[in-house]
Amino acid sequence: MKKNYLFTSESVSEGHPDKVSDRISDMIVDTYLGGEPQSRVACETLTTTNKVVLAGEVRGPKFEKDELISKVRDCIKDIGYDQEGFTWKEATKIECHLHSQSADIAMGVDASGNKDEGAGDQGIMFGYACDETDELMPAPIHYSHKILRLMASDRKSGKLKGIEPDSKSQITVGYVDGKPSNVKSVVISTQHSADLSQSQVRDLVKPYIEKSIPKNLLSSLNEDEIYINPTGNFVIGGPDGDTGLTGRKIIVDTYGGAAPHGGGAFSGKDPTKVDRSAAYASRYLAKNIVASKISNKCLIQLAYAIGVSKPLSIYVDLFDNNEEKNKHVEKLISENFDLSPRGIREMLGLNKPIYEKTAAYGHFGRNAEQDGSFSWEKADKVNIFKK
């Protein structure tokens, strides 16, 4: 593996059209799980100029369409959209086309008799952790998220005026001997009000770079390597400027390209779908392994077949060419963790309305919270691997 290289990751804000769609889809998941923890949900959302369309399959409590549509408007309002081309008000038309889950799928994945609940689909899921940041996340994606998260917080509080919800960030980090050494470039594109000049936008946004990235990584960053709205005006944005769809930002949601991705999106899916729950479980395993300090980075892969409860394979890579240690860790995982869909949900407490807040700024590298959200970020199993 290379020791000296440049690596780049991007993030997008909660106002990005794809993230608006993710937020709405995860709100639907939370609504159903809040009514019945065993609900099944697969919701896709499309957002465009003054229109939102929901489609998908559900099994659980009965909700009136008007109630769900009202909750969609609440999401849009909280994100901050009240613009001519996209607003939480009646000018934006919302269609709800959710219908009952297929009986064939239900038969394949439900528990019955001596059969444990099976995976909701086939697929492969990856988890990753490394010691580049305190959160055990790759540096480029972690700091890209942080810039936009701080901007959004100040925008919503009124401290950051003239900046609108749709934003993107991108950070290139130089690595020396495999460790982050310095930030080579920062790109931030943000929607703004029509009365702001580009120099004013730059002055408003630049402080968030220093707030988000450690000083030692910024020491050699040149002014001409800071690109803020490099294309110029960015007044028309969000779903009015570009159509949004659920599940189109899977690399933003995970590790910024620093680790493989199995291809399955998270948002809009209840935790019986292993695309979501097994990706959370594999991150949980990888984080505890790195937190135990037996390795400075770890990649986990889990594989599933629809209707089958146990994973077909467990793969571990500790990036140290120690085959015996890798096999030992695989054995520890098999002996200490139930990685069936039911076992994962019970281990991480996933049958709760905890998903709407995951929709923006990454599903990983966050703090586990009292309500059970981000439970997969706990480092509470390190003793298993320290042994």
Short mmCIF file of C-alpha atoms in Angstrom, two decimals:
data_model
loop_
_atom_site.label_atom_id
_atom_site.label_comp_id
_atom_site.label_asym_id
_atom_site.label_seq_id
_atom_site.Cartn_x
_atom_site.Cartn_y
_atom_site.Cartn_z
CA MET A 1 0.00 0.00 0.00
CA LYS A 2 1.08 3.57 -0.69
CA LYS A 3 2.59 5.48 2.22
CA ASN A 4 2.68 8.99 0.71
CA TYR A 5 -0.36 10.15 -1.23
CA LEU A 6 -3.27 12.59 -1.52
CA PHE A 7 -6.81 11.51 -0.67
CA THR A 8 -10.05 13.47 -1.12
CA SER A 9 -13.54 13.08 0.33
CA GLU A 10 -16.70 15.14 0.01
CA SER A 11 -19.76 15.83 2.12
CA VAL A 12 -23.12 17.44 1.35
CA SER A 13 -25.41 19.36 3.68
CA GLU A 14 -28.91 18.49 4.87
CA GLY A 15 -30.22 20.95 2.27
CA HIS A 16 -28.67 19.09 -0.67
CA PRO A 17 -31.58 17.70 -2.73
CA ASP A 18 -30.51 14.07 -2.24
CA LYS A 19 -30.20 14.64 1.49
CA VAL A 20 -33.64 16.27 1.64
CA SER A 21 -34.93 13.03 0.11
CA ASP A 22 -32.95 10.91 2.61
CA ARG A 23 -34.31 12.96 5.51
CA ILE A 24 -37.92 12.51 4.40
CA SER A 25 -37.47 8.77 3.82
CA ASP A 26 -35.94 8.31 7.28
CA MET A 27 -38.73 10.34 8.81
CA ILE A 28 -41.17 7.79 7.36
CA VAL A 29 -39.09 4.98 8.90
CA ASP A 30 -39.18 6.70 12.31
CA THR A 31 -42.92 7.36 12.07
CA TYR A 32 -43.69 3.67 11.52
CA LEU A 33 -41.17 2.38 14.09
CA GLY A 34 -42.55 4.89 16.61
CA GLY A 35 -46.01 3.39 16.10
CA GLU A 36 -44.88 -0.26 15.99
CA PRO A 37 -41.24 -1.32 16.58
CA GLN A 38 -41.63 -4.33 14.25
CA SER A 39 -42.81 -2.26 11.28
CA ARG A 40 -41.34 -2.88 7.85
CA VAL A 41 -40.54 0.13 5.69
CA ALA A 42 -38.86 0.65 2.33
CA CYS A 43 -39.49 4.28 1.33
CA GLU A 44 -38.04 6.20 -1.61
CA THR A 45 -38.45 9.96 -2.01
CA LEU A 46 -38.08 12.21 -5.05
CA THR A 47 -37.75 15.97 -4.63
CA THR A 48 -37.80 18.57 -7.38
CA THR A 49 -39.13 22.09 -8.00
CA ASN A 50 -42.09 22.47 -5.62
CA LYS A 51 -42.84 18.75 -5.62
CA VAL A 52 -42.16 15.78 -3.36
CA VAL A 53 -43.13 12.21 -4.25
CA LEU A 54 -43.05 9.30 -1.76
CA ALA A 55 -43.19 5.70 -2.95
CA GLY A 56 -42.47 2.34 -1.37
CA GLU A 57 -43.70 -0.56 0.70
CA VAL A 58 -44.74 -0.58 4.36
CA ARG A 59 -46.17 -2.96 6.92
CA GLY A 60 -47.26 -1.60 10.26
CA PRO A 61 -49.68 0.94 11.76
CA LYS A 62 -52.16 2.77 9.56
CA PHE A 63 -51.34 6.43 8.97
CA GLU A 64 -53.48 8.84 6.99
CA LYS A 65 -51.74 10.32 3.97
CA ASP A 66 -52.44 13.84 5.24
CA GLU A 67 -50.59 13.03 8.49
CA LEU A 68 -47.52 11.82 6.59
CA ILE A 69 -47.63 14.79 4.23
CA SER A 70 -47.73 17.16 7.22
CA LYS A 71 -44.61 15.46 8.61
CA VAL A 72 -42.88 15.92 5.23
CA ARG A 73 -43.58 19.65 5.45
CA ASP A 74 -42.11 19.69 8.97
CA CYS A 75 -38.89 18.16 7.59
CA ILE A 76 -38.62 20.75 4.83
CA LYS A 77 -39.28 23.58 7.29
CA ASP A 78 -36.64 22.32 9.75
CA ILE A 79 -34.03 22.07 6.97
CA GLY A 80 -34.77 25.72 6.18
CA TYR A 81 -36.53 25.79 2.81
CA ASP A 82 -39.06 28.54 2.18
CA GLN A 83 -38.02 29.62 -1.31
CA GLU A 84 -39.94 30.31 -4.48
CA GLY A 85 -38.91 26.98 -6.04
CA PHE A 86 -39.09 24.81 -2.90
CA THR A 87 -40.96 25.52 0.32
CA TRP A 88 -42.56 23.74 3.25
CA LYS A 89 -45.78 25.63 2.49
CA GLU A 90 -48.68 24.61 0.23
CA ALA A 91 -46.91 25.78 -2.95
CA THR A 92 -44.92 22.53 -2.79
CA LYS A 93 -47.15 19.63 -3.81
CA ILE A 94 -46.58 16.34 -1.96
CA GLU A 95 -47.73 12.96 -3.26
CA CYS A 96 -47.75 9.80 -1.11
CA HIS A 97 -47.73 6.44 -2.91
CA LEU A 98 -46.76 4.10 -0.05
CA HIS A 99 -48.44 0.69 -0.21
CA SER A 100 -48.38 -2.69 1.55
CA GLN A 101 -45.25 -4.85 1.55
CA SER A 102 -45.15 -7.78 -0.87
CA ALA A 103 -46.48 -11.00 0.71
CA ASP A 104 -43.73 -12.95 -1.09
CA ILE A 105 -40.98 -10.90 0.56
CA ALA A 106 -42.69 -11.13 3.94
CA MET A 107 -42.87 -14.94 3.66
CA GLY A 108 -39.15 -15.16 2.90
CA VAL A 109 -37.89 -13.01 5.74
CA ASP A 110 -40.35 -13.52 8.61
CA ALA A 111 -39.59 -15.96 11.42
CA SER A 112 -41.90 -18.98 11.54
CA GLY A 113 -41.79 -22.28 13.43
CA ASN A 114 -38.14 -23.25 13.87
CA LYS A 115 -37.01 -20.77 11.19
CA ASP A 116 -35.31 -17.63 12.45
CA GLU A 117 -35.99 -14.33 10.75
CA GLY A 118 -34.04 -14.12 7.49
CA ALA A 119 -32.19 -11.23 5.88
CA GLY A 120 -34.43 -8.90 3.90
CA ASP A 121 -32.20 -9.15 0.84
CA GLN A 122 -28.92 -10.58 -0.39
CA GLY A 123 -25.89 -8.33 -0.35
CA ILE A 124 -22.50 -7.40 1.07
CA MET A 125 -21.87 -4.75 3.73
CA PHE A 126 -18.61 -3.17 4.85
CA GLY A 127 -17.53 -1.53 8.08
CA TYR A 128 -14.34 0.44 8.61
CA ALA A 129 -12.45 2.25 11.35
CA CYS A 130 -9.03 3.88 11.61
CA ASP A 131 -7.14 5.98 14.14
CA GLU A 132 -6.82 9.13 11.99
CA THR A 133 -9.33 11.00 14.21
CA ASP A 134 -10.65 10.62 17.76
CA GLU A 135 -13.89 9.35 16.25
CA LEU A 136 -11.92 6.59 14.48
CA MET A 137 -12.96 7.90 11.08
CA PRO A 138 -10.89 8.81 8.00
CA ALA A 139 -9.79 12.45 8.25
CA PRO A 140 -11.03 13.77 4.87
CA ILE A 141 -14.68 12.73 5.30
CA HIS A 142 -14.74 13.59 9.01
CA TYR A 143 -13.62 17.20 8.51
CA SER A 144 -15.78 17.62 5.39
CA HIS A 145 -18.83 16.70 7.48
CA LYS A 146 -17.80 18.96 10.34
CA ILE A 147 -17.57 22.11 8.20
CA LEU A 148 -21.12 21.70 6.90
CA ARG A 149 -22.55 20.65 10.25
CA LEU A 150 -21.21 23.78 11.95
CA MET A 151 -22.44 25.99 9.10
CA ALA A 152 -25.91 24.47 9.32
CA SER A 153 -26.07 24.94 13.09
CA ASP A 154 -25.16 28.63 12.83
CA ARG A 155 -27.49 29.15 9.86
CA LYS A 156 -30.43 27.76 11.80
CA SER A 157 -29.63 29.78 14.92
CA GLY A 158 -29.42 33.00 12.87
CA LYS A 159 -25.71 33.51 13.52
CA LEU A 160 -24.79 32.80 9.87
CA LYS A 161 -26.96 35.08 7.75
CA GLY A 162 -27.36 35.01 3.99
CA ILE A 163 -26.28 31.37 3.62
CA GLU A 164 -29.00 29.00 2.40
CA PRO A 165 -29.46 25.24 3.07
CA ASP A 166 -27.80 23.63 0.02
CA SER A 167 -24.03 23.20 0.50
CA LYS A 168 -21.16 20.86 -0.40
CA SER A 169 -17.63 20.51 0.94
CA GLN A 170 -14.56 18.62 -0.22
CA ILE A 171 -11.19 18.19 1.48
CA THR A 172 -7.93 16.82 0.09
CA VAL A 173 -5.49 15.53 2.71
CA GLY A 174 -1.82 14.76 2.16
CA TYR A 175 -0.64 11.55 3.82
CA VAL A 176 2.95 10.86 4.87
CA ASP A 177 3.87 7.36 6.02
CA GLY A 178 0.17 6.51 5.84
CA LYS A 179 -0.88 9.23 8.32
CA PRO A 180 -2.67 12.57 7.69
CA SER A 181 0.02 15.24 7.41
CA ASN A 182 -1.60 18.36 5.96
CA VAL A 183 -4.67 19.65 4.16
CA LYS A 184 -3.84 20.38 0.52
CA SER A 185 -7.12 21.96 -0.58
CA VAL A 186 -10.64 22.77 0.61
CA VAL A 187 -13.68 23.26 -1.61
CA ILE A 188 -16.94 24.68 -0.26
CA SER A 189 -19.91 25.47 -2.48
CA THR A 190 -22.88 26.99 -0.72
CA GLN A 191 -26.22 28.41 -1.73
CA HIS A 192 -26.62 32.03 -0.69
CA SER A 193 -29.07 34.92 -0.85
CA ALA A 194 -29.07 37.07 -4.01
CA ASP A 195 -27.80 40.16 -2.19
CA LEU A 196 -24.44 38.59 -1.21
CA SER A 197 -21.36 39.01 -3.40
CA GLN A 198 -18.92 36.15 -3.80
CA SER A 199 -16.32 37.95 -1.68
CA GLN A 200 -18.91 38.26 1.11
CA VAL A 201 -19.74 34.55 0.82
CA ARG A 202 -16.04 33.75 1.09
CA ASP A 203 -15.65 35.90 4.21
CA LEU A 204 -18.67 34.20 5.83
CA VAL A 205 -17.59 30.65 5.05
CA LYS A 206 -13.79 30.70 5.58
CA PRO A 207 -13.92 30.77 9.42
CA TYR A 208 -15.61 27.36 9.41
CA ILE A 209 -12.52 25.80 7.91
CA GLU A 210 -10.44 26.87 10.91
CA LYS A 211 -13.20 25.81 13.32
CA SER A 212 -13.38 22.32 11.83
CA ILE A 213 -9.83 21.26 11.00
CA PRO A 214 -6.91 20.98 13.49
CA LYS A 215 -4.34 23.77 13.13
CA ASN A 216 -1.46 21.41 12.50
CA LEU A 217 -3.18 20.12 9.35
CA LEU A 218 -3.84 23.67 8.08
CA SER A 219 -0.32 25.04 8.58
CA SER A 220 0.69 24.74 4.92
CA LEU A 221 -2.69 25.39 3.25
CA ASN A 222 -2.35 28.23 0.72
CA GLU A 223 -5.07 30.81 0.20
CA ASP A 224 -5.30 29.91 -3.48
CA GLU A 225 -6.10 26.30 -2.52
CA ILE A 226 -9.29 27.38 -0.75
CA TYR A 227 -12.08 27.25 -3.32
CA ILE A 228 -15.37 28.81 -2.21
CA ASN A 229 -18.16 28.80 -4.78
CA PRO A 230 -15.63 28.30 -7.59
CA THR A 231 -18.35 28.46 -10.27
CA GLY A 232 -19.65 31.83 -9.03
CA ASN A 233 -23.28 32.56 -8.16
CA PHE A 234 -25.20 29.86 -6.26
CA VAL A 235 -28.61 31.37 -5.54
CA ILE A 236 -30.89 28.71 -7.04
CA GLY A 237 -30.25 25.46 -5.17
CA GLY A 238 -31.81 22.54 -3.37
CA PRO A 239 -34.54 20.55 -5.12
CA ASP A 240 -35.33 23.61 -7.27
CA GLY A 241 -31.83 23.51 -8.77
CA ASP A 242 -31.39 19.74 -9.00
CA THR A 243 -33.68 16.74 -8.51
CA GLY A 244 -33.07 14.74 -5.33
CA LEU A 245 -33.47 11.01 -4.76
CA THR A 246 -33.10 8.78 -1.71
CA GLY A 247 -29.89 6.79 -1.50
CA ARG A 248 -27.68 8.64 -3.98
CA LYS A 249 -25.01 9.70 -1.48
CA ILE A 250 -23.84 6.34 -0.15
CA ILE A 251 -20.14 7.30 -0.06
CA VAL A 252 -20.94 10.53 1.80
CA ASP A 253 -22.97 8.42 4.25
CA THR A 254 -20.07 6.08 5.00
CA TYR A 255 -16.28 6.58 4.73
CA GLY A 256 -15.79 9.05 1.90
CA GLY A 257 -14.30 6.41 -0.38
CA ALA A 258 -11.59 5.37 2.07
CA ALA A 259 -13.14 1.88 2.34
CA PRO A 260 -15.16 -0.37 0.00
CA HIS A 261 -18.94 -0.05 -0.18
CA GLY A 262 -21.37 -2.90 -0.77
CA GLY A 263 -23.67 -0.67 -2.82
CA GLY A 264 -26.77 -0.63 -0.63
CA ALA A 265 -28.19 2.67 0.62
CA PHE A 266 -29.38 3.16 4.21
CA SER A 267 -32.09 5.81 4.29
CA GLY A 268 -35.73 4.80 4.00
CA LYS A 269 -35.09 1.24 5.23
CA ASP A 270 -36.16 -0.29 8.51
CA PRO A 271 -33.48 -2.25 10.43
CA THR A 272 -34.59 -5.68 9.16
CA LYS A 273 -32.88 -4.63 5.92
CA VAL A 274 -29.27 -5.75 6.25
CA ASP A 275 -28.17 -2.99 3.86
CA ARG A 276 -28.63 -0.80 6.91
CA SER A 277 -28.35 -2.94 10.03
CA ALA A 278 -25.38 -5.08 8.91
CA ALA A 279 -23.49 -1.97 7.76
CA TYR A 280 -24.02 -0.57 11.25
CA ALA A 281 -22.92 -3.87 12.82
CA SER A 282 -19.76 -4.05 10.70
CA ARG A 283 -18.82 -0.48 11.69
CA TYR A 284 -19.47 -1.44 15.34
CA LEU A 285 -17.10 -4.39 15.04
CA ALA A 286 -14.42 -2.41 13.20
CA LYS A 287 -14.56 0.48 15.67
CA ASN A 288 -14.23 -1.79 18.71
CA ILE A 289 -11.31 -3.61 17.09
CA VAL A 290 -9.41 -0.36 16.44
CA ALA A 291 -10.39 1.05 19.85
CA SER A 292 -8.83 -2.06 21.42
CA LYS A 293 -5.54 -0.93 19.81
CA ILE A 294 -4.72 -4.32 18.32
CA SER A 295 -4.66 -2.54 14.93
CA ASN A 296 -4.69 1.07 13.73
CA LYS A 297 -7.29 0.31 11.05
CA CYS A 298 -9.76 -2.43 10.30
CA LEU A 299 -12.10 -3.44 7.48
CA ILE A 300 -15.00 -5.84 8.03
CA GLN A 301 -17.19 -7.43 5.35
CA LEU A 302 -20.44 -9.31 6.03
CA ALA A 303 -22.44 -11.16 3.34
CA TYR A 304 -26.10 -12.25 3.45
CA ALA A 305 -28.70 -14.14 1.40
CA ILE A 306 -32.40 -13.24 1.41
CA GLY A 307 -34.35 -15.36 3.86
CA VAL A 308 -31.18 -16.75 5.52
CA SER A 309 -30.50 -15.60 9.08
CA LYS A 310 -26.76 -16.11 9.53
CA PRO A 311 -24.14 -14.25 7.45
CA LEU A 312 -22.68 -16.33 4.64
CA SER A 313 -19.19 -14.99 5.35
CA ILE A 314 -17.23 -12.75 7.72
CA TYR A 315 -14.08 -11.12 6.38
CA VAL A 316 -11.54 -9.20 8.48
CA ASP A 317 -8.58 -7.14 7.24
CA LEU A 318 -6.31 -5.52 9.84
CA PHE A 319 -3.90 -4.24 7.17
CA ASP A 320 -0.87 -5.77 8.88
CA ASN A 321 -0.26 -8.92 6.80
CA ASN A 322 -0.66 -11.01 9.96
CA GLU A 323 -2.90 -13.81 8.70
CA GLU A 324 -2.99 -15.59 12.05
CA LYS A 325 -4.19 -12.47 13.88
CA ASN A 326 -6.82 -11.77 11.22
CA LYS A 327 -8.19 -15.31 11.54
CA HIS A 328 -8.17 -15.02 15.32
CA VAL A 329 -10.27 -11.83 15.16
CA GLU A 330 -12.72 -13.53 12.76
CA LYS A 331 -13.07 -16.35 15.30
CA LEU A 332 -13.68 -13.87 18.14
CA ILE A 333 -16.43 -12.20 16.10
CA SER A 334 -18.12 -15.53 15.33
CA GLU A 335 -17.99 -16.61 18.99
CA ASN A 336 -19.12 -13.33 20.59
CA PHE A 337 -21.57 -11.62 18.22
CA ASP A 338 -24.93 -12.75 16.85
CA LEU A 339 -24.90 -11.25 13.36
CA SER A 340 -28.31 -12.49 12.28
CA PRO A 341 -30.72 -9.64 11.41
CA ARG A 342 -32.58 -10.21 14.69
CA GLY A 343 -29.33 -10.49 16.66
CA ILE A 344 -27.99 -7.22 15.23
CA ARG A 345 -31.20 -5.35 16.04
CA GLU A 346 -31.21 -6.62 19.60
CA MET A 347 -27.47 -5.99 20.10
CA LEU A 348 -27.67 -2.39 18.87
CA GLY A 349 -31.28 -1.59 19.85
CA LEU A 350 -32.29 -0.69 16.30
CA ASN A 351 -36.10 -1.07 16.47
CA LYS A 352 -36.51 2.56 17.55
CA PRO A 353 -37.34 5.85 15.79
CA ILE A 354 -33.67 6.94 15.66
CA TYR A 355 -32.97 7.32 11.95
CA GLU A 356 -34.04 10.79 10.83
CA LYS A 357 -30.97 12.35 12.45
CA THR A 358 -28.66 9.97 10.56
CA ALA A 359 -29.74 11.32 7.16
CA ALA A 360 -27.13 14.10 6.97
CA TYR A 361 -23.45 14.47 7.96
CA GLY A 362 -22.71 10.74 7.91
CA HIS A 363 -23.99 7.65 9.68
CA PHE A 364 -20.60 7.02 11.28
CA GLY A 365 -18.21 9.01 13.44
CA ARG A 366 -21.10 10.41 15.50
CA ASN A 367 -21.71 10.23 19.26
CA ALA A 368 -23.99 7.54 20.68
CA GLU A 369 -27.00 9.30 22.23
CA GLN A 370 -29.35 8.62 25.14
CA ASP A 371 -32.30 7.77 22.89
CA GLY A 372 -30.34 4.89 21.37
CA SER A 373 -29.32 6.63 18.17
CA PHE A 374 -25.81 5.91 16.85
CA SER A 375 -25.54 2.92 19.21
CA TRP A 376 -23.15 1.38 16.67
CA GLU A 377 -20.60 4.06 17.62
CA LYS A 378 -20.11 2.70 21.14
CA ALA A 379 -16.69 1.26 21.89
CA ASP A 380 -17.99 -1.07 24.60
CA LYS A 381 -16.63 -4.41 23.32
CA VAL A 382 -12.91 -3.63 23.24
CA ASN A 383 -12.12 -6.17 25.96
CA ILE A 384 -13.19 -9.01 23.67
CA PHE A 385 -10.43 -8.11 21.23
CA LYS A 386 -7.82 -7.04 23.80
CA LYS A 387 -7.77 -10.62 25.05
#
